[in-house]
Coordinates of C-alpha atoms and ligand atoms in Angstrom, one line a residue:
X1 CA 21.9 5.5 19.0
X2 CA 25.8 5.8 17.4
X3 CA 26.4 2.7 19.8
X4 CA 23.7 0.5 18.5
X5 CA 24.3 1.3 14.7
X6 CA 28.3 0.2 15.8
X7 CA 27.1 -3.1 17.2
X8 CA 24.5 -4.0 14.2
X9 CA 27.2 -2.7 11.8
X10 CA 29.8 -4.5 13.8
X11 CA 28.7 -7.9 13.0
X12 CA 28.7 -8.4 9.2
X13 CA 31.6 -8.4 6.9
X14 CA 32.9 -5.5 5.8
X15 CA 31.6 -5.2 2.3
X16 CA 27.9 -6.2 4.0
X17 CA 28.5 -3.3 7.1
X18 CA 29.6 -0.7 4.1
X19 CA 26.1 -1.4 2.6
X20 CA 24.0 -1.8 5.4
X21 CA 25.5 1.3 7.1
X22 CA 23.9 3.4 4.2
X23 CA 20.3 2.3 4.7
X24 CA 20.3 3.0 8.6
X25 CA 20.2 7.3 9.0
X26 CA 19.9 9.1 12.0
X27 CA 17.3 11.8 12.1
X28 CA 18.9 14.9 11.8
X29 CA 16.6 18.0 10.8
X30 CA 19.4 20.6 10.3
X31 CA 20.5 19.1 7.5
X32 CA 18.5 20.2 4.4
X33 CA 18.3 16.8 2.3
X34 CA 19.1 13.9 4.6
X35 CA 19.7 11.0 2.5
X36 CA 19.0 6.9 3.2
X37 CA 19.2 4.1 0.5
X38 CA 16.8 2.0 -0.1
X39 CA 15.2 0.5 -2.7
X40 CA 18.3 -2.1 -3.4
X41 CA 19.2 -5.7 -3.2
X42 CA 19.0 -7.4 -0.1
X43 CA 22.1 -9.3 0.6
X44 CA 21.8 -13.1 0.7
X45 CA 21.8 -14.5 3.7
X46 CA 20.3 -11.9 5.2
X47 CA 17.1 -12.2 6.7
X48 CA 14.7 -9.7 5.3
X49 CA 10.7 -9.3 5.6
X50 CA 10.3 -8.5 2.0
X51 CA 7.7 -10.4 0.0
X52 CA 8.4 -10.9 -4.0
X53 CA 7.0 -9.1 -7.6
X54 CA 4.4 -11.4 -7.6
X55 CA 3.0 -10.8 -4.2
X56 CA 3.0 -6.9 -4.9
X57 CA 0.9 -7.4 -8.1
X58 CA -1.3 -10.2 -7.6
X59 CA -1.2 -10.1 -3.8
X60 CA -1.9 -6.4 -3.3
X61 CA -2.9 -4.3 -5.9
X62 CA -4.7 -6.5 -8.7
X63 CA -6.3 -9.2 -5.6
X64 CA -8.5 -7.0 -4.1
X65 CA -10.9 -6.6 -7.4
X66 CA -13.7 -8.8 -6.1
X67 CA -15.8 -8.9 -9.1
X68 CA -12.8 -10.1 -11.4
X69 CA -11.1 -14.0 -11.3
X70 CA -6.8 -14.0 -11.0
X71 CA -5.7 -16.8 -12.1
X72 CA -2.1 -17.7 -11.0
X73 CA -0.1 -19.4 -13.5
X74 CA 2.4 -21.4 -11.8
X75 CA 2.8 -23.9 -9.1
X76 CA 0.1 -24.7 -6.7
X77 CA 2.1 -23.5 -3.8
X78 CA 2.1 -19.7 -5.0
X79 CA -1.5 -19.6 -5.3
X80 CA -2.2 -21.6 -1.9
X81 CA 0.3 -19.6 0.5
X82 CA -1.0 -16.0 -1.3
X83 CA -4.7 -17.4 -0.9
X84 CA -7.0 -14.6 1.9
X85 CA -3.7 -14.0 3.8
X86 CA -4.1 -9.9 3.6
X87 CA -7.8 -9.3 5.0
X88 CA -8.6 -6.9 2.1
X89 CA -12.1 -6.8 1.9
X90 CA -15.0 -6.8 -0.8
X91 CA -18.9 -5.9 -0.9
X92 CA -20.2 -7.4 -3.8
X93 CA -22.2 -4.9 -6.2
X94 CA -26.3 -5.3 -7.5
X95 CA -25.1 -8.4 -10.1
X96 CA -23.8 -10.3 -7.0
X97 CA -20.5 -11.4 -8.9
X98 CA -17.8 -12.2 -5.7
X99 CA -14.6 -14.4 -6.1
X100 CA -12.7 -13.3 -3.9
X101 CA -13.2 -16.2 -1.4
X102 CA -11.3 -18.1 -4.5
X103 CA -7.9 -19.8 -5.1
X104 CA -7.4 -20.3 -8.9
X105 CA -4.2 -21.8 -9.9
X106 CA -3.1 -23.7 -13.5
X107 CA -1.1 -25.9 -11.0
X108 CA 1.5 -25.9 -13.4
X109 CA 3.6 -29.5 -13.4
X110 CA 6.7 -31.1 -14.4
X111 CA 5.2 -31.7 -17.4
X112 CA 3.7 -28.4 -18.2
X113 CA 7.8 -26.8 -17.4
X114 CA 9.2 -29.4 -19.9
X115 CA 6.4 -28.7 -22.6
X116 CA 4.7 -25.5 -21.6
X117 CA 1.8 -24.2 -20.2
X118 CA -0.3 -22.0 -22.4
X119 CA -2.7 -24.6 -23.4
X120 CA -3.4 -25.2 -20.0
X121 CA -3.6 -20.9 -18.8
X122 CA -6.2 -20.8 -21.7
X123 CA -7.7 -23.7 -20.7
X124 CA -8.5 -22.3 -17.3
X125 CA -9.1 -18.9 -18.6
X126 CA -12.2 -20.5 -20.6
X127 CA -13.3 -22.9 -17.5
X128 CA -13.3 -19.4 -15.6
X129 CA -15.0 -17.9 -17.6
X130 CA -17.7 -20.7 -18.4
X131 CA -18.5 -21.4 -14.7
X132 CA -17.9 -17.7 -13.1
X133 CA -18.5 -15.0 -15.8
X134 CA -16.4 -12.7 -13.9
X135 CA -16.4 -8.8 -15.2
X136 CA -12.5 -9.4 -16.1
X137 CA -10.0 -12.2 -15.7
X138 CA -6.5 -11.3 -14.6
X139 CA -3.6 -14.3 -15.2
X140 CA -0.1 -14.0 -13.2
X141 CA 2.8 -15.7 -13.8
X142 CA 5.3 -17.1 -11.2
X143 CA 8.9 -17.4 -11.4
X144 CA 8.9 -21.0 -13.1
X145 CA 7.0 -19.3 -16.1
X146 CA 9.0 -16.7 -16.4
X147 CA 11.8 -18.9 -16.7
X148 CA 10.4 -21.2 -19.4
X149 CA 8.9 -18.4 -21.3
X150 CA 5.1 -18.7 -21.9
X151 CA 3.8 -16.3 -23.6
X152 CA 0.8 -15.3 -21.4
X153 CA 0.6 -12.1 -23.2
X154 CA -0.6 -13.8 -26.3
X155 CA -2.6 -16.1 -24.5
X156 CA -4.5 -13.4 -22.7
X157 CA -4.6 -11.0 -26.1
X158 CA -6.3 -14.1 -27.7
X159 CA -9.0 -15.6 -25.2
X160 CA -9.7 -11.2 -24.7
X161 CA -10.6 -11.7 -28.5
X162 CA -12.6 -14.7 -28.5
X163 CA -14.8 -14.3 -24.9
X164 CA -15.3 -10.4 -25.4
X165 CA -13.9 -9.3 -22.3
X166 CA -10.6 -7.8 -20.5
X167 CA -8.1 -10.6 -20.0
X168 CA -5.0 -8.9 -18.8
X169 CA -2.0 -10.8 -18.1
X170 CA 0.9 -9.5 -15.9
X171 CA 4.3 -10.9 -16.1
X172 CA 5.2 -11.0 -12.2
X173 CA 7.1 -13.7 -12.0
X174 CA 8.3 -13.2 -8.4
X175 CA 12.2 -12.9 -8.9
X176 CA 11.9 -9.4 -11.1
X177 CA 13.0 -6.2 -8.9
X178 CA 14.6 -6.5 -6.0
X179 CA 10.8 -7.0 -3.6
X180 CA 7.0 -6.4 -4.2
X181 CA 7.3 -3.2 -5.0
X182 CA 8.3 -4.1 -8.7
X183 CA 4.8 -6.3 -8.9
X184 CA 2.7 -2.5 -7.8
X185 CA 4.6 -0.7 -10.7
X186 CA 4.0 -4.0 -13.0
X187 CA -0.1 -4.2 -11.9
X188 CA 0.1 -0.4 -12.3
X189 CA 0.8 -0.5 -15.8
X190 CA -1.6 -3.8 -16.8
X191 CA -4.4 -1.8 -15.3
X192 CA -3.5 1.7 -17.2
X193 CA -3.3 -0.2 -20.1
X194 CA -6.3 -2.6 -20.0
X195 CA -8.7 -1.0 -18.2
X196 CA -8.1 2.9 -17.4
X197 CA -11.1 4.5 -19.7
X198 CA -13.1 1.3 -20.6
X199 CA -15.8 2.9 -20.0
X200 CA -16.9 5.2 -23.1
X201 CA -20.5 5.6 -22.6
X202 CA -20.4 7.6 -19.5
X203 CA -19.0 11.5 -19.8
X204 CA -19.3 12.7 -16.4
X205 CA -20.1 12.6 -13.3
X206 CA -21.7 14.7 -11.1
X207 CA -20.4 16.1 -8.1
X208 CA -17.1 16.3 -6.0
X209 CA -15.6 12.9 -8.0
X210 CA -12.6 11.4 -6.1
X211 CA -10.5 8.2 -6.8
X212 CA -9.3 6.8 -4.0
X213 CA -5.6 5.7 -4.8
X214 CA -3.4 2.9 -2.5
X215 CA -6.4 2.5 0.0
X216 CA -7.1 -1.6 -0.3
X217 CA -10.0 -2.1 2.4
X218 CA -7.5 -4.0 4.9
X219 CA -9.9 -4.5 7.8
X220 CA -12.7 -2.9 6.0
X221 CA -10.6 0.7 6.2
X222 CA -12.1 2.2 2.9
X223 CA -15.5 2.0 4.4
X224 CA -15.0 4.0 7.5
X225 CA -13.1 6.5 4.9
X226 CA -15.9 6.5 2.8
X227 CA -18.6 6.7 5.6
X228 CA -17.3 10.3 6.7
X229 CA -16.4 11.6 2.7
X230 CA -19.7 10.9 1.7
X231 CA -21.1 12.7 4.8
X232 CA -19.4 15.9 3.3
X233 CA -20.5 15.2 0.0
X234 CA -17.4 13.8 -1.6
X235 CA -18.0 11.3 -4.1
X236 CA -15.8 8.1 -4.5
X237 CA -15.7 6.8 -8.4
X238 CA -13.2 3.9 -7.6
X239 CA -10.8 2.3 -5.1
X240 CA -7.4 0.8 -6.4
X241 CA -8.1 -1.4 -4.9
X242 CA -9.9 -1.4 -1.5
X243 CA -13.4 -3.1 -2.3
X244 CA -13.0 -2.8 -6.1
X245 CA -15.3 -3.5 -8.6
X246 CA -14.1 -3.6 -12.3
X247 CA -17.4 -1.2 -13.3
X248 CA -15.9 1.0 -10.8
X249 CA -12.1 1.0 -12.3
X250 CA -13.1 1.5 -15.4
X251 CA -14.5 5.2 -14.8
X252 CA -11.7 6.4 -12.7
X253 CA -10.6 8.7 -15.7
X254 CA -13.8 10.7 -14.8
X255 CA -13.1 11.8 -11.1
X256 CA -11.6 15.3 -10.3
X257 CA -9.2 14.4 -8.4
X258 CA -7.3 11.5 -7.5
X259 CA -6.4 10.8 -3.4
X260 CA -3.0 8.9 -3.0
X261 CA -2.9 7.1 0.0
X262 CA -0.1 4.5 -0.6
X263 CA 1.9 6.5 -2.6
X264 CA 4.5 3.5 -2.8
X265 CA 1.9 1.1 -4.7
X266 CA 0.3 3.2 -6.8
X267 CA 2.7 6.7 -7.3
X268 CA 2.7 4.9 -11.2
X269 CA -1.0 5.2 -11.8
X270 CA -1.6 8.9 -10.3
X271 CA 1.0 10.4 -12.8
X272 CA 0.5 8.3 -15.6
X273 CA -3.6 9.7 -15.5
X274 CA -2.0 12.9 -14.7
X275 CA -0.6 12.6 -18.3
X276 CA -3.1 11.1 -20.1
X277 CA -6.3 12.6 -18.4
X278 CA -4.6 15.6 -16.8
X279 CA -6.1 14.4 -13.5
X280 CA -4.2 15.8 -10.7
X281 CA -3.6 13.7 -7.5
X282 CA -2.5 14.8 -4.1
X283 CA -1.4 12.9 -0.7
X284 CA -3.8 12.2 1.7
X285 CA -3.4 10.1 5.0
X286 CA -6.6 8.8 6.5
X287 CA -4.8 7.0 9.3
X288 CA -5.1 8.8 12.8
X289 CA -7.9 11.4 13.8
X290 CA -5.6 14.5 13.1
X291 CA -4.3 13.4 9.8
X292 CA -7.7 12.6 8.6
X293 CA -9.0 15.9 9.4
X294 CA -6.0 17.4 7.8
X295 CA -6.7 15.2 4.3
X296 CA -10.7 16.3 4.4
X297 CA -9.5 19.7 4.4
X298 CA -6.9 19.5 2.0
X299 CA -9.9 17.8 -0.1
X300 CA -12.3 20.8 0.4
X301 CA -9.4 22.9 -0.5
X302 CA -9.0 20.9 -4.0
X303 CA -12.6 22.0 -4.9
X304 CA -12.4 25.3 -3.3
X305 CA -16.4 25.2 -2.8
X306 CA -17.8 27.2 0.5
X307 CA -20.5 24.8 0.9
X308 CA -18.0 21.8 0.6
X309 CA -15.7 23.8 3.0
X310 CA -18.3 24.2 5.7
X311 CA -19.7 20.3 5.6
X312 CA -16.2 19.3 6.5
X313 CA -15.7 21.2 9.2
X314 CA -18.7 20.3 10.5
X315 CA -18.1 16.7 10.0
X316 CA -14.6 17.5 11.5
X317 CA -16.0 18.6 14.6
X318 CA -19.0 16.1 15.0
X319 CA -16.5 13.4 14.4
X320 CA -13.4 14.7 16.3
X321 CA -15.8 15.4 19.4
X322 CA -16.7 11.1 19.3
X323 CA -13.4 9.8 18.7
X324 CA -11.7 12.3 21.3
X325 CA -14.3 11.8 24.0
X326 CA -13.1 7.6 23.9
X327 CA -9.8 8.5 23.1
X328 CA -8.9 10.0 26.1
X329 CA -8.9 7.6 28.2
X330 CA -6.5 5.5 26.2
X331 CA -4.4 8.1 26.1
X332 CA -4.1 8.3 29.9
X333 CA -2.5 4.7 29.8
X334 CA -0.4 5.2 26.3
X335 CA 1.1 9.0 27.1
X336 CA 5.0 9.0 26.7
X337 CA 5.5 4.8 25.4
X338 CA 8.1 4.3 22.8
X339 CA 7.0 2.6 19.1
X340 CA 9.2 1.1 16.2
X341 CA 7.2 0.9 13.2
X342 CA 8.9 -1.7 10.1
X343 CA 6.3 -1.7 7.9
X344 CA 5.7 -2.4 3.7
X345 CA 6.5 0.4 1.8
X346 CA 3.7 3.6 3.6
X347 CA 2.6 2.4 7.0
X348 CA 5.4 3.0 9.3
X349 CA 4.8 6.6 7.9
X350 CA 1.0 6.7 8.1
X351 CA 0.9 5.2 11.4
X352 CA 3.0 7.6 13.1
X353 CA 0.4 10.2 13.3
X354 CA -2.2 7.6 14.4
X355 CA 0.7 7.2 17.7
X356 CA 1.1 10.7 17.7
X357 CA -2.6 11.2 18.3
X358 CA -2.4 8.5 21.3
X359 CA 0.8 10.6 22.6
X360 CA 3.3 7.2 22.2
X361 CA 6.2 8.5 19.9
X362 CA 8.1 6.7 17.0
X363 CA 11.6 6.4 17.5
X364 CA 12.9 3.9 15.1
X365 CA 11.0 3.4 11.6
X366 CA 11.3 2.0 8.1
X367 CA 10.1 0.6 5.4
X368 CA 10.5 -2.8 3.7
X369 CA 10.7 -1.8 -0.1
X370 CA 9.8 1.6 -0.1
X371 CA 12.4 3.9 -2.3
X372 CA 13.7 7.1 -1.0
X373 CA 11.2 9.4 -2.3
X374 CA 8.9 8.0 0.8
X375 CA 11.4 8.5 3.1
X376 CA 13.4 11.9 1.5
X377 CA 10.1 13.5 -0.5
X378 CA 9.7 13.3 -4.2
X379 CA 12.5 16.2 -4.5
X380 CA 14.5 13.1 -4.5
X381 CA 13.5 11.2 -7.5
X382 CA 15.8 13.1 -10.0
X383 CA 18.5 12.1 -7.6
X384 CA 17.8 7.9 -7.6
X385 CA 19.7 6.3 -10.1
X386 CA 18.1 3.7 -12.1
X387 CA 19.3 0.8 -11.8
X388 CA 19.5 -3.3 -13.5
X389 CA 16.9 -4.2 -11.3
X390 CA 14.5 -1.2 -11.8
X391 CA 14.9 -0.9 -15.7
X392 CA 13.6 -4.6 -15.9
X393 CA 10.5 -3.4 -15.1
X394 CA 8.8 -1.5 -17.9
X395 CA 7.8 1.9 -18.0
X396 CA 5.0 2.8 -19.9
X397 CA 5.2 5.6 -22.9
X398 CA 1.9 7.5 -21.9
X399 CA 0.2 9.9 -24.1
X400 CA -2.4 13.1 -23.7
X401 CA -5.8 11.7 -24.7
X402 CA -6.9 13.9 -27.1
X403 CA -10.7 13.8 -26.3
X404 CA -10.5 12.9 -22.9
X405 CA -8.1 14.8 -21.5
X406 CA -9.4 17.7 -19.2
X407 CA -7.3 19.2 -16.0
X408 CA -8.2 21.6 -14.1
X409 CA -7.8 25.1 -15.7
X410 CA -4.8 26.6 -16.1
X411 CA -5.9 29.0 -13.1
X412 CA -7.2 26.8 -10.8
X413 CA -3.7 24.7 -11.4
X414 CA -1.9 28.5 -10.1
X415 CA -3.7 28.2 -7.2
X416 CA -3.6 24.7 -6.3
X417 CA 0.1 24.9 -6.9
X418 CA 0.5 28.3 -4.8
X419 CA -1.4 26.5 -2.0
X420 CA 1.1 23.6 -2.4
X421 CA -1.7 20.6 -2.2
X422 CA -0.9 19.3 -5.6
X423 CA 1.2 16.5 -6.9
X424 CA 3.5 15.9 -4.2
X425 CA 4.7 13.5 -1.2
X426 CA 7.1 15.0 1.7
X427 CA 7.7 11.5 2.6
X428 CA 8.5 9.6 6.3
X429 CA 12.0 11.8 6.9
X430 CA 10.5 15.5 7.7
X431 CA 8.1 13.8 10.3
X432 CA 10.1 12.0 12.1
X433 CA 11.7 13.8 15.4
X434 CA 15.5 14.6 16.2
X435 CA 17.6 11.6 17.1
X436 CA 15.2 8.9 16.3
X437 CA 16.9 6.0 13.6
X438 CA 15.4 5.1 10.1
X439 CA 16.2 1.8 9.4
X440 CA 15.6 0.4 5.7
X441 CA 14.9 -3.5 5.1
X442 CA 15.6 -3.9 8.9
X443 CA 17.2 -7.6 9.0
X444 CA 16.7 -9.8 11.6
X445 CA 19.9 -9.6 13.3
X446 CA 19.4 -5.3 13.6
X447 CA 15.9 -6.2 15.1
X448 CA 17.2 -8.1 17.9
X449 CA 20.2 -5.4 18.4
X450 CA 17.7 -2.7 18.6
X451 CA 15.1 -4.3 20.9
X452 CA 17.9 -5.1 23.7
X453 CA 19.3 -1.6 23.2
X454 CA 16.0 0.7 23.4
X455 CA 13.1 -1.8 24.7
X456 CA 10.2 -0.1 22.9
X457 CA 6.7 -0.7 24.9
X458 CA 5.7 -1.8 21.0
X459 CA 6.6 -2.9 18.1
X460 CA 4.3 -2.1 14.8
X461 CA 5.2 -5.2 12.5
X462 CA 4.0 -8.2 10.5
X463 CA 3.6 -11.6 11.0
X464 CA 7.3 -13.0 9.6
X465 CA 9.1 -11.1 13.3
X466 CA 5.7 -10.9 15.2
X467 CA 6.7 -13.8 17.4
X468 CA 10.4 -13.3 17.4
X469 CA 9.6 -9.8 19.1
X470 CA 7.0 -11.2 21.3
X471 CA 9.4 -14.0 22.8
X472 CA 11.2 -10.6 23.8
X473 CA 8.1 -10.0 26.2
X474 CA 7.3 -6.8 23.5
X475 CA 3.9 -7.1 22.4
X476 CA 4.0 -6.8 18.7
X477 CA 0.5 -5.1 17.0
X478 CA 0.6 -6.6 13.2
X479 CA -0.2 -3.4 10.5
X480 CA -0.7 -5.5 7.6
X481 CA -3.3 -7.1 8.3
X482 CA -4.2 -5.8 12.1
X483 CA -4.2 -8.5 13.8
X484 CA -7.7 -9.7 12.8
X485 CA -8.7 -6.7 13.9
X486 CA -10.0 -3.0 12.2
X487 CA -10.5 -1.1 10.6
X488 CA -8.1 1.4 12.1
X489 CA -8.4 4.1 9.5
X490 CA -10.6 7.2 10.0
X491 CA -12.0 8.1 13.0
X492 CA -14.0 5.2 14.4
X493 CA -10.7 2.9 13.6
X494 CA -8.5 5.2 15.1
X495 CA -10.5 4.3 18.6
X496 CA -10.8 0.6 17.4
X497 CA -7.0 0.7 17.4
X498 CA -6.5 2.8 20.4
X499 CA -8.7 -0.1 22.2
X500 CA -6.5 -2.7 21.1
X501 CA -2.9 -0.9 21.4
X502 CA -4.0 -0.3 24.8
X503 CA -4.9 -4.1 25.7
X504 CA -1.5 -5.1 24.3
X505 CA 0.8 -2.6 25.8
X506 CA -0.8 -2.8 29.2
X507 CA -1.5 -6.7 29.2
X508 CA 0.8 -7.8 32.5
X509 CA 1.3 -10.9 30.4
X510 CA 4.6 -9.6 29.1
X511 CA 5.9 -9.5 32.3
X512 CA 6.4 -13.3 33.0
X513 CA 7.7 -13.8 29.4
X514 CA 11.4 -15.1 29.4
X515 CA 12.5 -15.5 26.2
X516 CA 13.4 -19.4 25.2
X517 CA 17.0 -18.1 24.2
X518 CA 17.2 -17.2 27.7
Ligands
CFM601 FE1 1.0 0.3 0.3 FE2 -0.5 -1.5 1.4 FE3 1.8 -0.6 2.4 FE4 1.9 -2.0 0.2 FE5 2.1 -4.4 1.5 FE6 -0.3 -3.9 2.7 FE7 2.0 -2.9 3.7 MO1 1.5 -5.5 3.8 S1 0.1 -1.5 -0.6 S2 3.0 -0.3 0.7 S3 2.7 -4.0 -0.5 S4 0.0 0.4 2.3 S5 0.4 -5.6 1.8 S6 -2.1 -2.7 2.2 S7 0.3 -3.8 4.7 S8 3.3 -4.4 3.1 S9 2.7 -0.9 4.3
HCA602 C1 2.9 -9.2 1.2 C2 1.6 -9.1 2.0 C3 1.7 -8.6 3.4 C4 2.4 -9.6 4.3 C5 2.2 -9.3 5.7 C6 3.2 -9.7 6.7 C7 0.3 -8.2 3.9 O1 3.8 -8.5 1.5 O2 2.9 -10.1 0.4 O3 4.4 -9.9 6.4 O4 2.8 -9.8 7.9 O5 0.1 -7.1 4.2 O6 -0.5 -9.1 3.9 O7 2.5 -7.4 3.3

């Protein structure tokens, strides 16, 4: 492992080797805080797989809302090449409203640059509306707006004003922050402030209420999640943003509990309902049969209700006793191969246990954009220092709601907090074994290094290396959007993946590959 960090290291300049050397970490578990960097500028000239700000707020966390129309103010080209590429899905609800199939774009021009292009955003935000009557209308702006100014604030404050419904305009031009992550913590903040608690009229809901945080229906995921919580009798208020509905958003502030899933995308809107609502929000990870169990428990802990406790261990067992049965004989074929796992900003974390569960073992990983608190565990956040590029991106002054804000009381908080469930995320680093390398923004040139050095049987990845690693004769499984495949979450996709891993890693294809470099 030393050897192969020397060689990737070996090959850039020497300012470029002093910072890259800090984002690649051995795993070493006997030392208490193991640090990585992360979260910083890639170097130009570097090939990276980050996306931009734009693509984290339109693209993944505001897109998904099926109900709603996003207009993209900018060039055509941003709306085109960011139009169905991420497989999140959407049901529409009773009124039948369903635009996600859309591309709307201003097609900003030459002219509109020289002149401006407010007149035009409002222009489209009216034709929206008059043709789709969507439930909300949500305008982005790309870099070349940014740069020019528009004030799309105004514009959205204004046409709000005169149509009677939530236009909410996010300034995510694609050049703020240093990736997408700074277009979650950007969507994060348009949604807290424009839609969060909407809804007035309703004052509770029945039941065990759960939002379900960073799950975005990628291969129709949320609805094998919600299949098995709803057969224990936990009930999902909304999804940010997996098969979202605006009705649905707007009543979040009402569920018990919130369940983080990403915690990269959306770590912003747990704590800021924590303040305002005093909702409390804990870690879940629905990917892989174990880790699903493990997050139903930790659910049926939250509420601390026998009856609750007893339907998920029943569904535990009912469901675990399917999925193992078919499991197993994957397993047979996949026992003891090798994964690396270079994925967005909570995947190559989540998807470990999903391995784990098929007996293949991670033994390099990292993220894309993530910061250190998903590798190292939130202990590390008093620890990051802020930086240009992360104090461009605002963060909201959030206060308690006086009527509305109702936590759990103060001694169910003792006990959640003595059972450790609450408010927390132990990040990639503790899981991952002795000896294996965490590698942050993996470039191109340390992807190549580390496939000739450790020839895993597969690579989890997306589609900007997919083919670079599969002219290595490695079969490469895509976990953004799955290949076409899914869903992979719970425990029918944890067999729907073990199917497909299996057909990959044991395809005899890759043995007449010879790579064209060769
Ligand atoms: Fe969260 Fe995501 Fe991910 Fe992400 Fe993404 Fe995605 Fe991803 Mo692609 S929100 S961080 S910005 S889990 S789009 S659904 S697959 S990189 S690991
Ligand atoms: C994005 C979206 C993406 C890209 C996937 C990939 C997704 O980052 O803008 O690189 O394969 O999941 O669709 O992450």
């Amino acid at each position: 492992t030393q050897d192969s960090i020397a060689e990737i290291i070996g090959a850039y300049p020497k300012k470029v080797a002093r910072k890259r050397s800090k984002h690649i970490v051995v795993r070493d578990p006997s030392i208490p805080e193991q640090e990585i960097n992360a979260n910083a500028r890639t170097t130009p000239g570097i090939i990276t797989q980050r996306g931009c700000a734009f693509a984290g707020c339109k693209g993944v966390v505001v897109g998904p809302f099926g109900d709603c129309v996003h207009i993209v103010h900018g060039p055509i080209g941003c709306s085109y090449y960011s139009w169905l590429t991420r497989r999140n899905q959407f049901k529409p609800r009773e009124d039948g409203k369903e635009f996600l199939h859309y591309c709307f774009s201003t097609d900003l021009n030459e002219h509109d640059v020289v002149f401006g292009g407010v007149n035009k955003l409002k222009q489209a935000v009216q034709e929206a509306y008059d043709i789709f009557q969507p439930k909300s209308i949500t305008v982005h702006s790309t870099c070349p707006v940014g740069l020019i100014g528009d004030d799309i604030q105004g514009a959205a404050r204004e046409m709000t004003q005169k149509l009677g419904l939530p236009v909410v305009a996010f300034n995510c031009e694609g050049y703020k922050g240093v990736s997408q992550s700074a277009g979650h913590h950007i969507a994060n903040n348009g949604f807290f402030k424009h839609w969060i608690g909407n809804d007035t009229e309703t004052e509770e809901i029945e039941g065990f209420t759960v939002n379900l945080m960073g799950e975005y229906n990628i291969g129709g995921d949320s609805w094998e999640i919600e299949r098995v919580l709803e057969k224990c009798g936990i009930k999902v208020v909304s999804t940010f943003s997996g098969d979202a509905s605006y009705d649905d958003a707007i009543k979040a502030h009402l569920a018990k509990v919130n369940l983080v899933m990403c915690h990269r995308s959306i770590n912003y809107m747990a704590s800021m309902m924590e303040e305002k609502y005093g909702t409390p929000w804990m870690k879940v990870n629905f990917i892989g049969v174990h880790a699903f169990a493990k997050s139903l428990r930790k659910i049926a802990k939250f509420f601390d209700d026998p009856a609750l406790i007893q339907r998920v261990e029943d569904v535990i067992v009912e469901e675990l006793a399917i999925a193992e049965a078919q499991l197993t004989q994957y397993r047979k074929r996949l026992e003891g191969k090798t994964v690396f796992l270079f994925v967005g900003g909570s995947r190559a974390h989540h998807y470990q246990e999903l391995f784990a569960d098929l007996g293949m073992k991670t033994i390099v990983a990292g993220y894309e954009f993530a910061h250190r608190d998903d590798y190292e565990g939130r202990q590390a956040l008093p620890k990051i220092k802020v930086d240009a590029d992360s104090r461009n991106i605002e963060e909201l002054d959030v206060e308690r709601d006086s009527e509305r804000y109702n936590p759990p009381s103060d001694a169910e908080m003792e006990r959640l907090r003595n059972e450790k469930i609450m408010n927390d995320y132990k990040g990639m680093m503790p899981d991952m074994g002795e000896g294996t390398l965490l590698v942050d923004n993996i470039s191109h040139h340390e992807l190549d290094v580390l496939i000739k050095r450790f020839k895993p049987d597969l690579i989890g990845s997306g589609i900007k290396d997919k083919y670079v690693i599969e002219k290595f004769g490695v079969p490469c499984k895509q976990l953004h959007n799955y290949d076409y495949g899914g869903p992979f979450a719970g425990f029918r996709g944890a067999v729907n993946f073990a199917k497909d891993v299996d057909l990959r890693v044991n395809s005899p294809t890759w043995q007449y590959i010879k790579a064209p470099w060769d």
